[in-house]
Coordinates of C-alpha atoms in Angstrom, one line a residue:
Chain A
M1 CA -0.6 13.8 -23.9
N2 CA 2.6 14.6 -22.1
I3 CA 3.2 12.1 -19.3
L4 CA 5.9 12.1 -16.7
V5 CA 6.7 8.8 -14.9
L6 CA 8.6 9.1 -11.6
L7 CA 10.6 6.1 -10.7
R8 CA 12.6 5.2 -7.6
M9 CA 15.0 2.4 -7.0
I10 CA 14.3 0.7 -3.7
P11 CA 15.9 -2.2 -1.8
D12 CA 14.9 -5.6 -3.0
V13 CA 13.1 -7.3 -0.1
V14 CA 13.8 -10.7 -1.5
E15 CA 17.4 -10.1 -0.4
E16 CA 18.6 -10.2 3.2
L17 CA 18.5 -6.7 4.5
E18 CA 21.1 -5.6 7.1
I19 CA 21.1 -2.7 9.5
S20 CA 24.1 -0.4 9.8
N21 CA 26.2 -0.2 12.9
D22 CA 24.4 3.0 13.9
G23 CA 21.2 0.9 14.2
K24 CA 19.2 3.6 12.4
T25 CA 19.7 3.0 8.7
L26 CA 20.0 0.1 6.3
D27 CA 23.5 -1.1 5.5
R28 CA 23.7 -0.1 1.8
E29 CA 27.0 -1.7 1.0
F30 CA 25.5 -4.9 -0.3
L31 CA 22.0 -3.7 -0.9
R32 CA 20.5 -4.7 -4.2
L33 CA 18.2 -2.1 -5.6
I34 CA 15.3 -2.7 -7.9
P35 CA 12.7 -0.3 -9.4
N36 CA 9.8 0.2 -7.1
E37 CA 7.2 -2.2 -8.3
T38 CA 4.3 0.2 -8.5
D39 CA 6.5 2.7 -10.4
D40 CA 6.9 0.0 -13.0
H41 CA 3.1 -0.2 -13.2
A42 CA 3.0 3.6 -13.6
L43 CA 5.3 3.3 -16.6
E44 CA 3.1 0.6 -18.1
E45 CA 0.0 2.7 -17.7
A46 CA 1.7 5.7 -19.2
L47 CA 2.8 3.6 -22.2
L48 CA -0.8 2.3 -22.6
L49 CA -2.1 5.9 -22.6
K50 CA 0.5 6.9 -25.2
E51 CA -0.5 4.0 -27.4
R52 CA -4.1 5.1 -27.3
H53 CA -3.9 8.9 -27.4
G54 CA -0.4 9.6 -28.6
G55 CA 2.0 11.9 -26.8
K56 CA 5.2 11.6 -25.0
V57 CA 6.4 9.6 -22.0
T58 CA 9.4 10.8 -19.9
V59 CA 10.8 8.8 -17.1
V60 CA 12.5 10.7 -14.3
A61 CA 14.5 8.9 -11.6
P62 CA 17.1 9.8 -8.9
D63 CA 20.5 8.2 -9.6
A64 CA 21.1 4.9 -8.0
P65 CA 23.2 1.7 -8.7
E66 CA 21.8 -0.2 -11.7
L67 CA 19.6 2.8 -12.7
D68 CA 21.1 3.2 -16.2
D69 CA 20.1 -0.4 -17.1
V70 CA 16.6 0.3 -15.8
L71 CA 16.2 3.5 -17.7
F72 CA 17.4 2.0 -20.9
A73 CA 14.8 -0.7 -20.4
C74 CA 12.2 2.0 -20.0
L75 CA 13.3 3.5 -23.3
A76 CA 13.2 0.0 -24.9
K77 CA 9.6 -0.4 -23.7
G78 CA 8.5 2.8 -25.4
A79 CA 9.4 5.7 -23.2
D80 CA 10.6 8.7 -25.2
R81 CA 13.0 10.2 -22.7
A82 CA 14.8 9.1 -19.6
V83 CA 16.2 11.7 -17.2
K84 CA 18.6 10.7 -14.4
I85 CA 18.8 13.1 -11.5
S86 CA 22.5 13.1 -10.8
G87 CA 24.4 14.0 -7.7
V88 CA 21.9 12.7 -5.2
E89 CA 22.6 10.9 -2.0
P90 CA 20.4 7.9 -1.3
V91 CA 17.3 9.1 0.6
M92 CA 14.7 7.1 2.4
G93 CA 11.1 8.2 2.7
G94 CA 8.6 9.8 0.4
R95 CA 9.0 13.3 1.8
A96 CA 12.6 13.9 0.7
A97 CA 11.9 12.1 -2.6
A98 CA 8.9 14.3 -3.3
R99 CA 10.8 17.5 -2.5
L100 CA 13.6 16.3 -4.8
M101 CA 11.3 15.4 -7.6
A102 CA 9.3 18.7 -7.2
Q103 CA 12.5 20.8 -7.4
V104 CA 13.9 18.9 -10.4
L105 CA 10.6 19.0 -12.3
T106 CA 10.2 22.8 -11.8
T107 CA 13.9 23.6 -12.6
A108 CA 15.1 21.2 -15.2
P109 CA 14.2 22.3 -18.7
G110 CA 11.5 20.5 -20.7
L111 CA 9.8 18.5 -18.0
L112 CA 6.9 20.7 -17.1
P113 CA 4.2 21.4 -18.1
A114 CA 3.0 17.8 -18.2
D115 CA -0.6 16.6 -18.4
L116 CA -0.1 13.7 -16.1
I117 CA 2.5 12.8 -13.5
L118 CA 2.3 9.1 -12.7
T119 CA 4.2 7.2 -10.0
G120 CA 3.7 4.2 -7.8
V121 CA 1.1 4.6 -5.0
Q122 CA 3.7 3.9 -2.4
S123 CA 7.1 2.3 -1.8
T124 CA 8.0 0.1 1.1
E125 CA 10.3 2.8 2.5
D126 CA 7.8 5.7 2.5
L127 CA 8.2 6.0 6.3
D128 CA 7.4 9.7 6.6
G129 CA 4.7 9.9 3.9
L130 CA 3.8 8.9 0.4
M131 CA 5.7 10.6 -2.4
A132 CA 2.7 11.2 -4.7
P133 CA 0.4 13.2 -2.4
I134 CA 3.3 15.3 -1.2
L135 CA 4.3 16.0 -4.7
S136 CA 0.8 16.9 -5.6
H137 CA 0.7 19.4 -2.7
L138 CA 4.1 20.9 -3.7
L139 CA 3.0 21.3 -7.3
Q140 CA -0.6 22.3 -6.3
L141 CA -2.1 19.6 -8.6
P142 CA -5.0 17.2 -8.0
Y143 CA -4.3 13.8 -6.7
V144 CA -5.9 10.3 -6.7
D145 CA -4.3 7.2 -5.3
N146 CA -4.7 3.4 -5.7
V147 CA -5.3 4.0 -9.4
T148 CA -5.6 0.9 -11.7
Q149 CA -6.8 2.5 -14.9
V150 CA -6.6 5.8 -16.6
T151 CA -8.7 6.8 -19.6
A152 CA -8.7 10.0 -21.5
D153 CA -11.8 10.4 -23.6
G154 CA -12.6 14.1 -23.4
P155 CA -11.1 17.2 -24.9
G156 CA -7.9 16.8 -22.9
K157 CA -8.9 18.7 -19.8
T158 CA -9.8 15.7 -17.6
V159 CA -9.1 12.0 -17.4
T160 CA -11.1 9.2 -15.7
A161 CA -9.0 7.5 -13.0
V162 CA -10.3 4.1 -11.7
K163 CA -9.4 3.7 -8.0
E164 CA -9.5 0.5 -6.0
F165 CA -11.6 0.2 -3.0
P166 CA -11.9 -2.8 -0.6
S167 CA -13.8 -6.0 -1.6
A168 CA -12.7 -5.8 -5.3
V169 CA -14.9 -2.7 -5.7
R170 CA -13.5 0.1 -7.9
A171 CA -14.7 3.6 -8.5
E172 CA -14.3 6.1 -11.3
F173 CA -13.1 9.6 -10.6
D174 CA -13.1 12.6 -13.0
V175 CA -9.7 14.3 -12.5
Q176 CA -8.8 17.7 -13.8
L177 CA -5.5 17.9 -15.7
P178 CA -2.7 18.3 -15.0
A179 CA -2.7 15.8 -12.1
V180 CA -0.6 13.5 -10.0
L181 CA -1.9 9.9 -9.9
G182 CA -0.6 7.2 -7.5
I183 CA -0.7 4.0 -9.6
Q184 CA -1.4 0.7 -7.8
A185 CA -1.4 -1.5 -10.9
A186 CA -1.6 -0.9 -14.6
E187 CA -4.4 -2.3 -16.7
K188 CA -2.0 -4.9 -18.0
P189 CA 1.0 -6.5 -16.4
P190 CA 4.2 -4.5 -17.2
R191 CA 5.5 -5.5 -20.6
Y192 CA 8.5 -7.6 -21.1
V193 CA 11.3 -6.3 -23.2
P194 CA 14.0 -8.6 -24.6
V195 CA 17.6 -7.9 -23.5
A196 CA 18.6 -7.6 -27.2
K197 CA 16.2 -4.7 -27.6
V198 CA 17.6 -3.0 -24.5
R199 CA 21.1 -3.4 -25.8
A200 CA 20.0 -1.9 -29.2
V201 CA 18.5 1.1 -27.4
M202 CA 21.8 1.6 -25.4
K203 CA 23.5 2.1 -28.7
S204 CA 20.9 4.3 -30.4
Q205 CA 19.5 6.4 -27.5
H206 CA 21.0 8.2 -24.6
L207 CA 20.0 9.1 -21.0
E208 CA 19.6 12.7 -20.1
S209 CA 20.9 14.1 -16.9
A210 CA 19.5 16.7 -14.5
A211 CA 21.5 18.0 -11.6
A212 CA 20.0 17.6 -8.2
P213 CA 19.3 21.0 -6.6
A214 CA 21.2 21.8 -3.5
G215 CA 19.6 21.8 -0.1
V216 CA 16.8 19.4 -0.5
E217 CA 15.4 19.0 3.0
A218 CA 15.5 15.7 4.7
G219 CA 12.5 14.3 6.5
Q220 CA 11.3 15.6 9.9
L221 CA 11.1 12.2 11.5
E222 CA 13.7 11.1 14.1
I223 CA 14.4 7.4 13.7
L224 CA 15.4 6.0 17.1
Q225 CA 16.3 2.5 15.8
M226 CA 15.8 0.0 13.1
A227 CA 15.5 -3.7 13.8
K228 CA 14.5 -6.9 12.2
P229 CA 11.2 -7.8 13.8
E230 CA 11.3 -10.6 16.3
P231 CA 7.8 -12.1 16.1
A232 CA 5.9 -12.9 19.2
E233 CA 4.8 -16.1 17.5
H234 CA 6.2 -18.2 14.8
A235 CA 5.0 -21.1 12.8
E236 CA 5.9 -24.6 13.8
M237 CA 8.2 -25.7 11.0
L238 CA 7.7 -29.0 9.3
A239 CA 10.9 -30.5 8.0
G240 CA 11.6 -33.3 5.5
D241 CA 11.5 -33.9 1.8
P242 CA 8.3 -32.9 -0.1
A243 CA 6.7 -36.3 0.4
Q244 CA 7.4 -36.4 4.1
V245 CA 6.2 -32.8 4.6
A246 CA 3.0 -33.7 2.6
G247 CA 2.4 -36.6 4.9
K248 CA 2.7 -34.5 8.0
I249 CA 0.3 -31.9 6.5
C250 CA -2.2 -34.6 5.8
E251 CA -2.0 -35.7 9.4
I252 CA -2.6 -32.2 10.6
L253 CA -5.5 -31.7 8.2
A254 CA -7.1 -35.0 9.3
A255 CA -6.7 -34.1 13.0
R256 CA -8.4 -30.7 12.3
G257 CA -11.2 -32.3 10.4
V258 CA -10.3 -30.6 7.1
L259 CA -9.7 -34.0 5.5
Chain B
M1 CA -10.3 20.2 23.3
S2 CA -6.8 21.3 22.4
G3 CA -4.1 18.7 22.6
S4 CA -6.4 15.7 22.2
I5 CA -5.9 12.6 20.2
W6 CA -7.9 12.4 17.0
V7 CA -9.0 9.4 15.0
L8 CA -10.3 9.8 11.5
A9 CA -13.5 7.8 11.5
E10 CA -13.3 6.0 8.2
H11 CA -16.6 4.9 6.7
W12 CA -17.6 3.6 3.4
R13 CA -21.0 2.8 1.9
G14 CA -22.9 3.5 5.1
Q15 CA -20.7 1.6 7.5
L16 CA -17.8 2.5 9.8
S17 CA -14.8 0.4 8.7
E18 CA -13.1 -2.2 10.9
S19 CA -10.0 0.1 10.8
T20 CA -11.9 2.8 12.5
Y21 CA -12.6 0.6 15.5
E22 CA -8.9 -0.5 15.5
L23 CA -7.8 3.1 15.6
L24 CA -10.3 3.9 18.3
A25 CA -8.8 1.1 20.4
L26 CA -5.3 2.4 19.8
G27 CA -6.3 6.0 20.2
R28 CA -7.9 5.3 23.5
E29 CA -4.6 3.8 24.8
I30 CA -2.6 6.8 23.7
A31 CA -5.1 9.4 25.0
D32 CA -5.2 7.7 28.4
G33 CA -1.4 7.5 28.4
L34 CA -1.2 11.2 27.8
G35 CA -4.1 12.1 30.0
V36 CA -6.0 13.8 27.2
E37 CA -9.3 13.3 25.4
L38 CA -9.9 11.0 22.4
Q39 CA -12.0 12.6 19.7
A40 CA -13.3 11.0 16.5
V41 CA -13.5 13.1 13.4
L42 CA -16.5 12.0 11.2
L43 CA -16.3 13.5 7.6
G44 CA -19.3 12.8 5.3
H45 CA -22.6 13.8 3.9
G46 CA -25.7 12.4 5.6
A47 CA -23.5 10.2 7.7
A48 CA -23.9 11.8 11.1
D49 CA -25.8 8.8 12.4
L50 CA -22.5 6.8 12.3
A51 CA -21.3 8.9 15.2
K52 CA -23.2 6.7 17.6
G53 CA -20.8 3.9 16.8
L54 CA -17.9 6.0 18.0
G55 CA -18.5 5.8 21.7
K56 CA -14.9 4.8 22.5
A57 CA -14.1 8.4 21.9
N58 CA -15.0 11.1 24.4
S59 CA -16.6 13.1 21.7
V60 CA -17.2 13.3 17.9
L61 CA -16.5 16.2 15.6
S62 CA -19.0 15.8 12.8
V63 CA -18.6 17.5 9.4
D64 CA -21.4 17.3 6.9
H65 CA -20.6 18.5 3.4
S66 CA -21.7 17.5 -0.1
S67 CA -18.1 17.2 -1.2
L68 CA -17.6 14.5 1.4
C69 CA -20.3 12.2 0.1
E70 CA -17.7 9.8 -1.2
P71 CA -14.1 9.3 0.1
V72 CA -12.2 11.7 -2.2
P73 CA -8.7 12.1 -0.5
E74 CA -8.4 15.7 -1.4
A75 CA -11.7 16.7 0.1
C76 CA -11.2 14.7 3.2
A77 CA -7.7 16.2 3.6
A78 CA -8.9 19.7 3.0
A79 CA -11.6 19.3 5.7
L80 CA -9.2 17.8 8.2
V81 CA -6.6 20.5 7.6
Q82 CA -9.1 23.2 8.5
L83 CA -10.0 21.4 11.7
I84 CA -6.4 20.8 12.7
K85 CA -5.5 24.4 12.2
E86 CA -8.4 25.6 14.3
R87 CA -8.0 23.1 17.1
R88 CA -4.5 21.8 17.2
P89 CA -4.8 18.2 18.2
R90 CA -1.8 16.4 19.7
S91 CA -1.9 13.7 17.1
V92 CA -4.2 12.4 14.4
L93 CA -4.5 8.7 13.6
V94 CA -5.5 8.0 10.0
P95 CA -6.1 4.5 8.6
L96 CA -3.8 3.3 5.9
T97 CA -6.4 1.6 3.8
N98 CA -7.5 1.9 0.2
I99 CA -10.2 4.3 1.3
S100 CA -8.0 6.8 3.3
M101 CA -4.5 6.0 2.1
G102 CA -3.3 9.4 0.9
V103 CA -5.2 11.5 3.4
G104 CA -2.7 11.5 6.2
T105 CA 0.2 12.4 3.9
L106 CA -1.8 15.3 2.3
V107 CA -2.7 16.6 5.7
S108 CA 0.7 16.5 7.2
T109 CA 2.2 18.2 4.2
A110 CA -0.4 21.0 4.2
V111 CA -0.2 21.6 8.0
K112 CA 3.6 21.1 7.9
V113 CA 3.7 18.6 10.8
P114 CA 5.6 15.3 10.9
A115 CA 4.0 12.1 9.7
A116 CA 4.9 8.5 10.4
N117 CA 3.6 5.9 8.0
F118 CA 3.0 2.2 8.3
C119 CA 2.6 2.3 12.1
R120 CA 1.7 -1.0 13.7
D121 CA 2.0 0.3 17.2
V122 CA 2.2 3.7 19.0
R123 CA 3.2 4.1 22.6
V124 CA 3.5 7.0 25.0
V125 CA 7.1 7.2 26.2
D126 CA 8.2 10.0 28.6
G127 CA 5.2 12.2 27.5
G128 CA 6.0 11.8 23.8
L129 CA 4.8 9.4 21.2
Q130 CA 6.9 6.6 19.7
A131 CA 5.7 4.7 16.7
T132 CA 6.8 1.3 15.4
C133 CA 6.6 1.3 11.6
V134 CA 6.7 -1.6 9.3
L135 CA 9.1 -1.2 6.3
Y136 CA 10.4 -3.2 3.4
G137 CA 7.5 -5.6 3.2
G138 CA 7.6 -6.4 7.0
K139 CA 11.3 -7.2 7.0
I140 CA 12.4 -4.2 9.0
E141 CA 10.8 -2.2 11.7
A142 CA 11.7 1.4 12.5
T143 CA 11.0 3.0 15.8
V144 CA 10.4 6.7 15.4
T145 CA 9.7 9.5 17.9
M146 CA 7.2 12.2 17.2
G147 CA 8.1 14.6 20.0
A148 CA 5.4 16.7 21.6
E149 CA 4.2 18.6 18.6
C150 CA 1.2 17.8 16.4
S151 CA 1.8 14.7 14.2
I152 CA -0.1 12.5 11.8
L153 CA 0.1 8.8 12.2
G154 CA -0.8 6.4 9.3
I155 CA -1.9 3.2 11.0
W156 CA -1.7 -0.2 9.4
P157 CA -4.9 -2.3 9.7
G158 CA -4.6 -4.8 12.6
A159 CA -2.7 -2.5 15.0
R160 CA -5.3 -3.3 17.7
A161 CA -8.3 -5.7 17.8
A162 CA -11.4 -4.0 16.4
E163 CA -13.6 -5.3 19.3
N164 CA -11.5 -3.2 21.7
G165 CA -12.7 -0.1 19.8
R166 CA -16.4 -0.7 20.1
S167 CA -18.6 0.7 22.7
D168 CA -22.3 1.0 23.5
V169 CA -21.9 4.5 24.8
V170 CA -23.3 7.2 22.6
P171 CA -20.7 10.0 22.5
P172 CA -21.5 13.7 22.4
V173 CA -21.4 15.1 18.9
E174 CA -20.3 18.5 17.9
P175 CA -21.3 19.6 14.4
V176 CA -18.5 21.5 12.7
T177 CA -18.5 23.5 9.5
V178 CA -15.7 23.5 6.9
S179 CA -15.3 25.4 3.7
L180 CA -14.5 23.2 0.6
P181 CA -14.2 24.2 -3.0
E182 CA -17.4 24.6 -5.0
A183 CA -15.8 22.9 -8.0
P184 CA -13.5 20.1 -6.8
R185 CA -10.6 19.1 -9.0
V186 CA -11.4 15.4 -8.4
R187 CA -15.0 14.3 -8.7
F188 CA -16.5 10.9 -7.9
K189 CA -18.4 9.4 -10.8
R190 CA -19.5 5.9 -10.0
Y191 CA -18.7 2.6 -8.4
I192 CA -17.8 -0.5 -10.5
E193 CA -19.0 -3.6 -8.7
P194 CA -16.9 -6.9 -9.0
E195 CA -17.9 -9.1 -11.9
A196 CA -20.4 -11.8 -10.8
G197 CA -19.9 -15.4 -11.8
D198 CA -16.5 -16.1 -10.3
V199 CA -16.0 -18.2 -7.2
D200 CA -16.7 -16.3 -3.9
I201 CA -13.5 -17.0 -2.0
T202 CA -15.0 -15.6 1.2
Q203 CA -17.4 -18.6 1.3
Q204 CA -14.7 -21.3 0.8
D205 CA -13.7 -23.5 3.7
T206 CA -10.4 -24.3 2.0
L207 CA -8.2 -21.8 0.1
V208 CA -4.9 -22.5 -1.7
A209 CA -3.4 -19.1 -1.9
V210 CA -0.6 -18.4 -4.4
G211 CA 2.0 -15.7 -4.5
R212 CA 5.0 -14.6 -6.5
G213 CA 6.9 -17.7 -5.4
M214 CA 4.8 -19.7 -7.9
Q215 CA 7.1 -18.2 -10.5
G216 CA 4.6 -18.2 -13.5
Q217 CA 1.0 -18.5 -14.4
A218 CA 1.5 -22.0 -15.8
N219 CA 2.4 -23.2 -12.4
L220 CA -1.0 -22.2 -11.0
A221 CA -2.2 -25.5 -12.3
L222 CA -0.4 -27.1 -9.3
A223 CA -2.5 -25.0 -6.9
E224 CA -5.7 -25.7 -8.9
E225 CA -5.1 -29.4 -8.6
L226 CA -4.5 -29.3 -4.9
A227 CA -7.6 -27.0 -4.3
E228 CA -9.7 -29.5 -6.3
V229 CA -8.7 -32.5 -4.2
L230 CA -9.2 -30.5 -1.0
G231 CA -12.6 -29.2 -2.2
G232 CA -11.5 -25.6 -2.1
A233 CA -10.5 -22.8 -4.4
V234 CA -7.4 -20.9 -5.5
C235 CA -6.8 -17.2 -4.4
G236 CA -3.8 -15.0 -4.5
S237 CA -1.8 -12.1 -3.2
R238 CA -1.5 -8.7 -4.9
P239 CA 1.5 -9.4 -7.3
V240 CA -0.3 -12.5 -8.7
I241 CA -3.4 -10.4 -9.5
D242 CA -1.3 -7.5 -11.0
Q243 CA 0.5 -10.0 -13.2
G244 CA -2.9 -11.1 -14.5
W245 CA -2.5 -14.7 -13.3
L246 CA -5.8 -14.5 -11.4
P247 CA -8.8 -12.1 -11.5
L248 CA -9.2 -9.3 -9.0
S249 CA -12.1 -11.3 -7.4
R250 CA -9.5 -13.8 -6.1
Q251 CA -7.3 -11.3 -4.4
V252 CA -6.9 -11.6 -0.6
G253 CA -5.7 -8.5 1.3
K254 CA -6.0 -4.8 1.5
S255 CA -7.5 -4.2 -2.0
G256 CA -9.2 -7.5 -2.2
V257 CA -11.3 -9.4 0.4
S258 CA -10.7 -10.7 3.9
V259 CA -11.2 -14.4 4.3
K260 CA -11.7 -16.8 7.3
P261 CA -11.5 -20.3 5.9
K262 CA -10.8 -23.5 7.9
L263 CA -7.6 -23.9 5.9
Y264 CA -5.5 -21.3 4.3
L265 CA -2.5 -22.8 2.5
A266 CA -0.1 -20.0 1.4
A267 CA 2.2 -21.1 -1.4
G268 CA 5.0 -18.8 -2.3
I269 CA 3.5 -15.8 -0.4
S270 CA 6.0 -13.6 1.5
G271 CA 3.3 -12.2 3.9
A272 CA 3.4 -8.5 3.3
P273 CA 1.2 -6.6 5.8
E274 CA -1.3 -5.8 3.0
H275 CA -1.8 -9.5 2.4
V276 CA -1.8 -10.6 6.1
E277 CA -4.6 -8.2 6.8
G278 CA -6.9 -10.3 4.7
M279 CA -6.1 -13.8 5.9
K280 CA -4.8 -13.6 9.5
N281 CA -8.1 -14.9 10.9
A282 CA -8.1 -18.2 9.1
A283 CA -8.5 -21.1 11.5
L284 CA -5.5 -23.0 10.2
I285 CA -2.7 -21.3 8.2
I286 CA 0.0 -23.4 6.5
A287 CA 2.8 -21.5 4.7
V288 CA 5.3 -22.8 2.2
N289 CA 8.2 -20.4 1.3
T290 CA 11.9 -20.6 0.5
D291 CA 12.7 -17.6 2.6
P292 CA 13.2 -18.4 6.3
R293 CA 12.5 -14.8 7.3
A294 CA 9.4 -14.5 5.2
P295 CA 6.8 -12.6 7.4
I296 CA 4.2 -15.2 6.5
F297 CA 5.8 -17.6 8.9
N298 CA 4.9 -15.2 11.7
V299 CA 1.2 -15.6 11.2
A300 CA 1.2 -19.2 10.0
H301 CA 0.5 -22.1 12.4
Y302 CA 2.7 -24.4 10.4
G303 CA 5.5 -23.6 8.0
I304 CA 7.5 -25.4 5.4
L305 CA 10.8 -24.0 4.3
A306 CA 10.7 -25.3 0.7
D307 CA 9.8 -24.6 -2.9
A308 CA 6.0 -24.5 -3.3
L309 CA 6.4 -26.0 -6.7
E310 CA 7.8 -29.2 -5.1
V311 CA 5.5 -29.3 -2.1
L312 CA 2.1 -28.7 -3.8
P313 CA 2.3 -31.8 -6.1
A314 CA 3.5 -34.0 -3.3
L315 CA 0.6 -32.7 -1.1
T316 CA -1.9 -33.3 -3.9
E317 CA -0.7 -36.8 -4.2
A318 CA -0.8 -37.4 -0.4
V319 CA -4.3 -36.0 -0.1
R320 CA -5.5 -38.2 -2.9
G321 CA -3.9 -41.2 -1.2
K322 CA -5.5 -40.3 2.1
K323 CA -8.9 -39.9 0.5
G324 CA -8.4 -43.3 -1.2

């Protein structure tokens, strides 16, 4: 099974995010980028499929700071190829990302045809649409989202994708291949790879490069402004050391009849 | 009616979802602001009876097709695309839930109209629509303008109160026919029900909820201990479930369950919109987090800016002391 995993680097929301002077974009100067978490799960699901059924896993990602380390970690985990899309400006939103990915997949040698294209179900900056369904439309492939398990048990023409519904209910879907799946979570947590193994891979393997095509359209949305939300309501903060805070919480619980 | 506001009437397992009523409430505001009609679009198979719950809309477009028996995003999108091309609504509101998540994006791409995702609010400004969209886990909001052309708006759960979208009025229903592929590329097979035997967190009066801030599965013992002295149970946010620290049956939020306990103590949970959706109606919310800008503090009644790993044991000790 030939599996492509599409990975994007996105701002780490644990860090303080700042808005540029134009008021419409993030200030990227001190932005820390990390792999989109659900993309990481997409890689894990791809590696699990490869372990069960054989095949090849290729990770494709637009260039970004720290991306090389991330891609070498993907190789150390078991990916066979890692392709960096070079010459790209940072883009926000699923639409531009999907167009970029679609153009690279159809023009760079050796990426398509693939049996499966796995990527995260969403990123926190998919303002103008989710990347996976847009990509599925552009490539004219079937699409399922919120996938938490993929099994291939037939003659290779379909897979069974398990999709999450509310209330911890899941459902199985029969999906014709090739297909694009938006992964919510892999069957197992993404595997850990020791730093020493990543370093070894850096010496023994290399990253491939694909040039970004010219003229990838930006999104159609006009952003009027970005702002840090000012909540209408905010919690009453309890101060003190842990023991003092615990005492205050006990008083609140007692007053509310919880204790 | 051309130029009307549409709401995708999401339903699942024979019931309209809460999100549908929330979108009807929001859609009503927008339609009234623009002076146009609000229409609900009901896609399903043998589900036409649900139209009587859509009275907040002026009318219902009802599509009955065997391919729409279960919510397959491709089929729903294909049906919606045909209706939009025929009737050109001003804007279509689609719920951003696990049931309908990809539908809005698929439709906007196929019809080639703008889409705005993660909308928590939409307003009419100078005859156009402006949406406020929640980005980066709730840390940034973007205001976008949709202009006067057709657009697709993906609406976060909770944008409006569901009760404002309910009505006793039975709306007029227009049956509509669409053409869908005989052999769909994605076919529903079966539902997998949650495993029985675990604690039902929807029935607990007290929940100690854990998030990524707990740093590791071993530390969940601190939450278990506190839940035990409080007579409650432990639940968690999405990342904790994905890491395998807790089973799916303990997940609160969009993919998990919604809870309304007397006490919801959120330990190391940032408060992403997907999580808040499932716990915002708890009677008392206490949040412990090291990030002063964590969105969880915007829904909590009380907040503690501290490491949950230090606060939980202290609280367990204090509760034990109080109980004697």
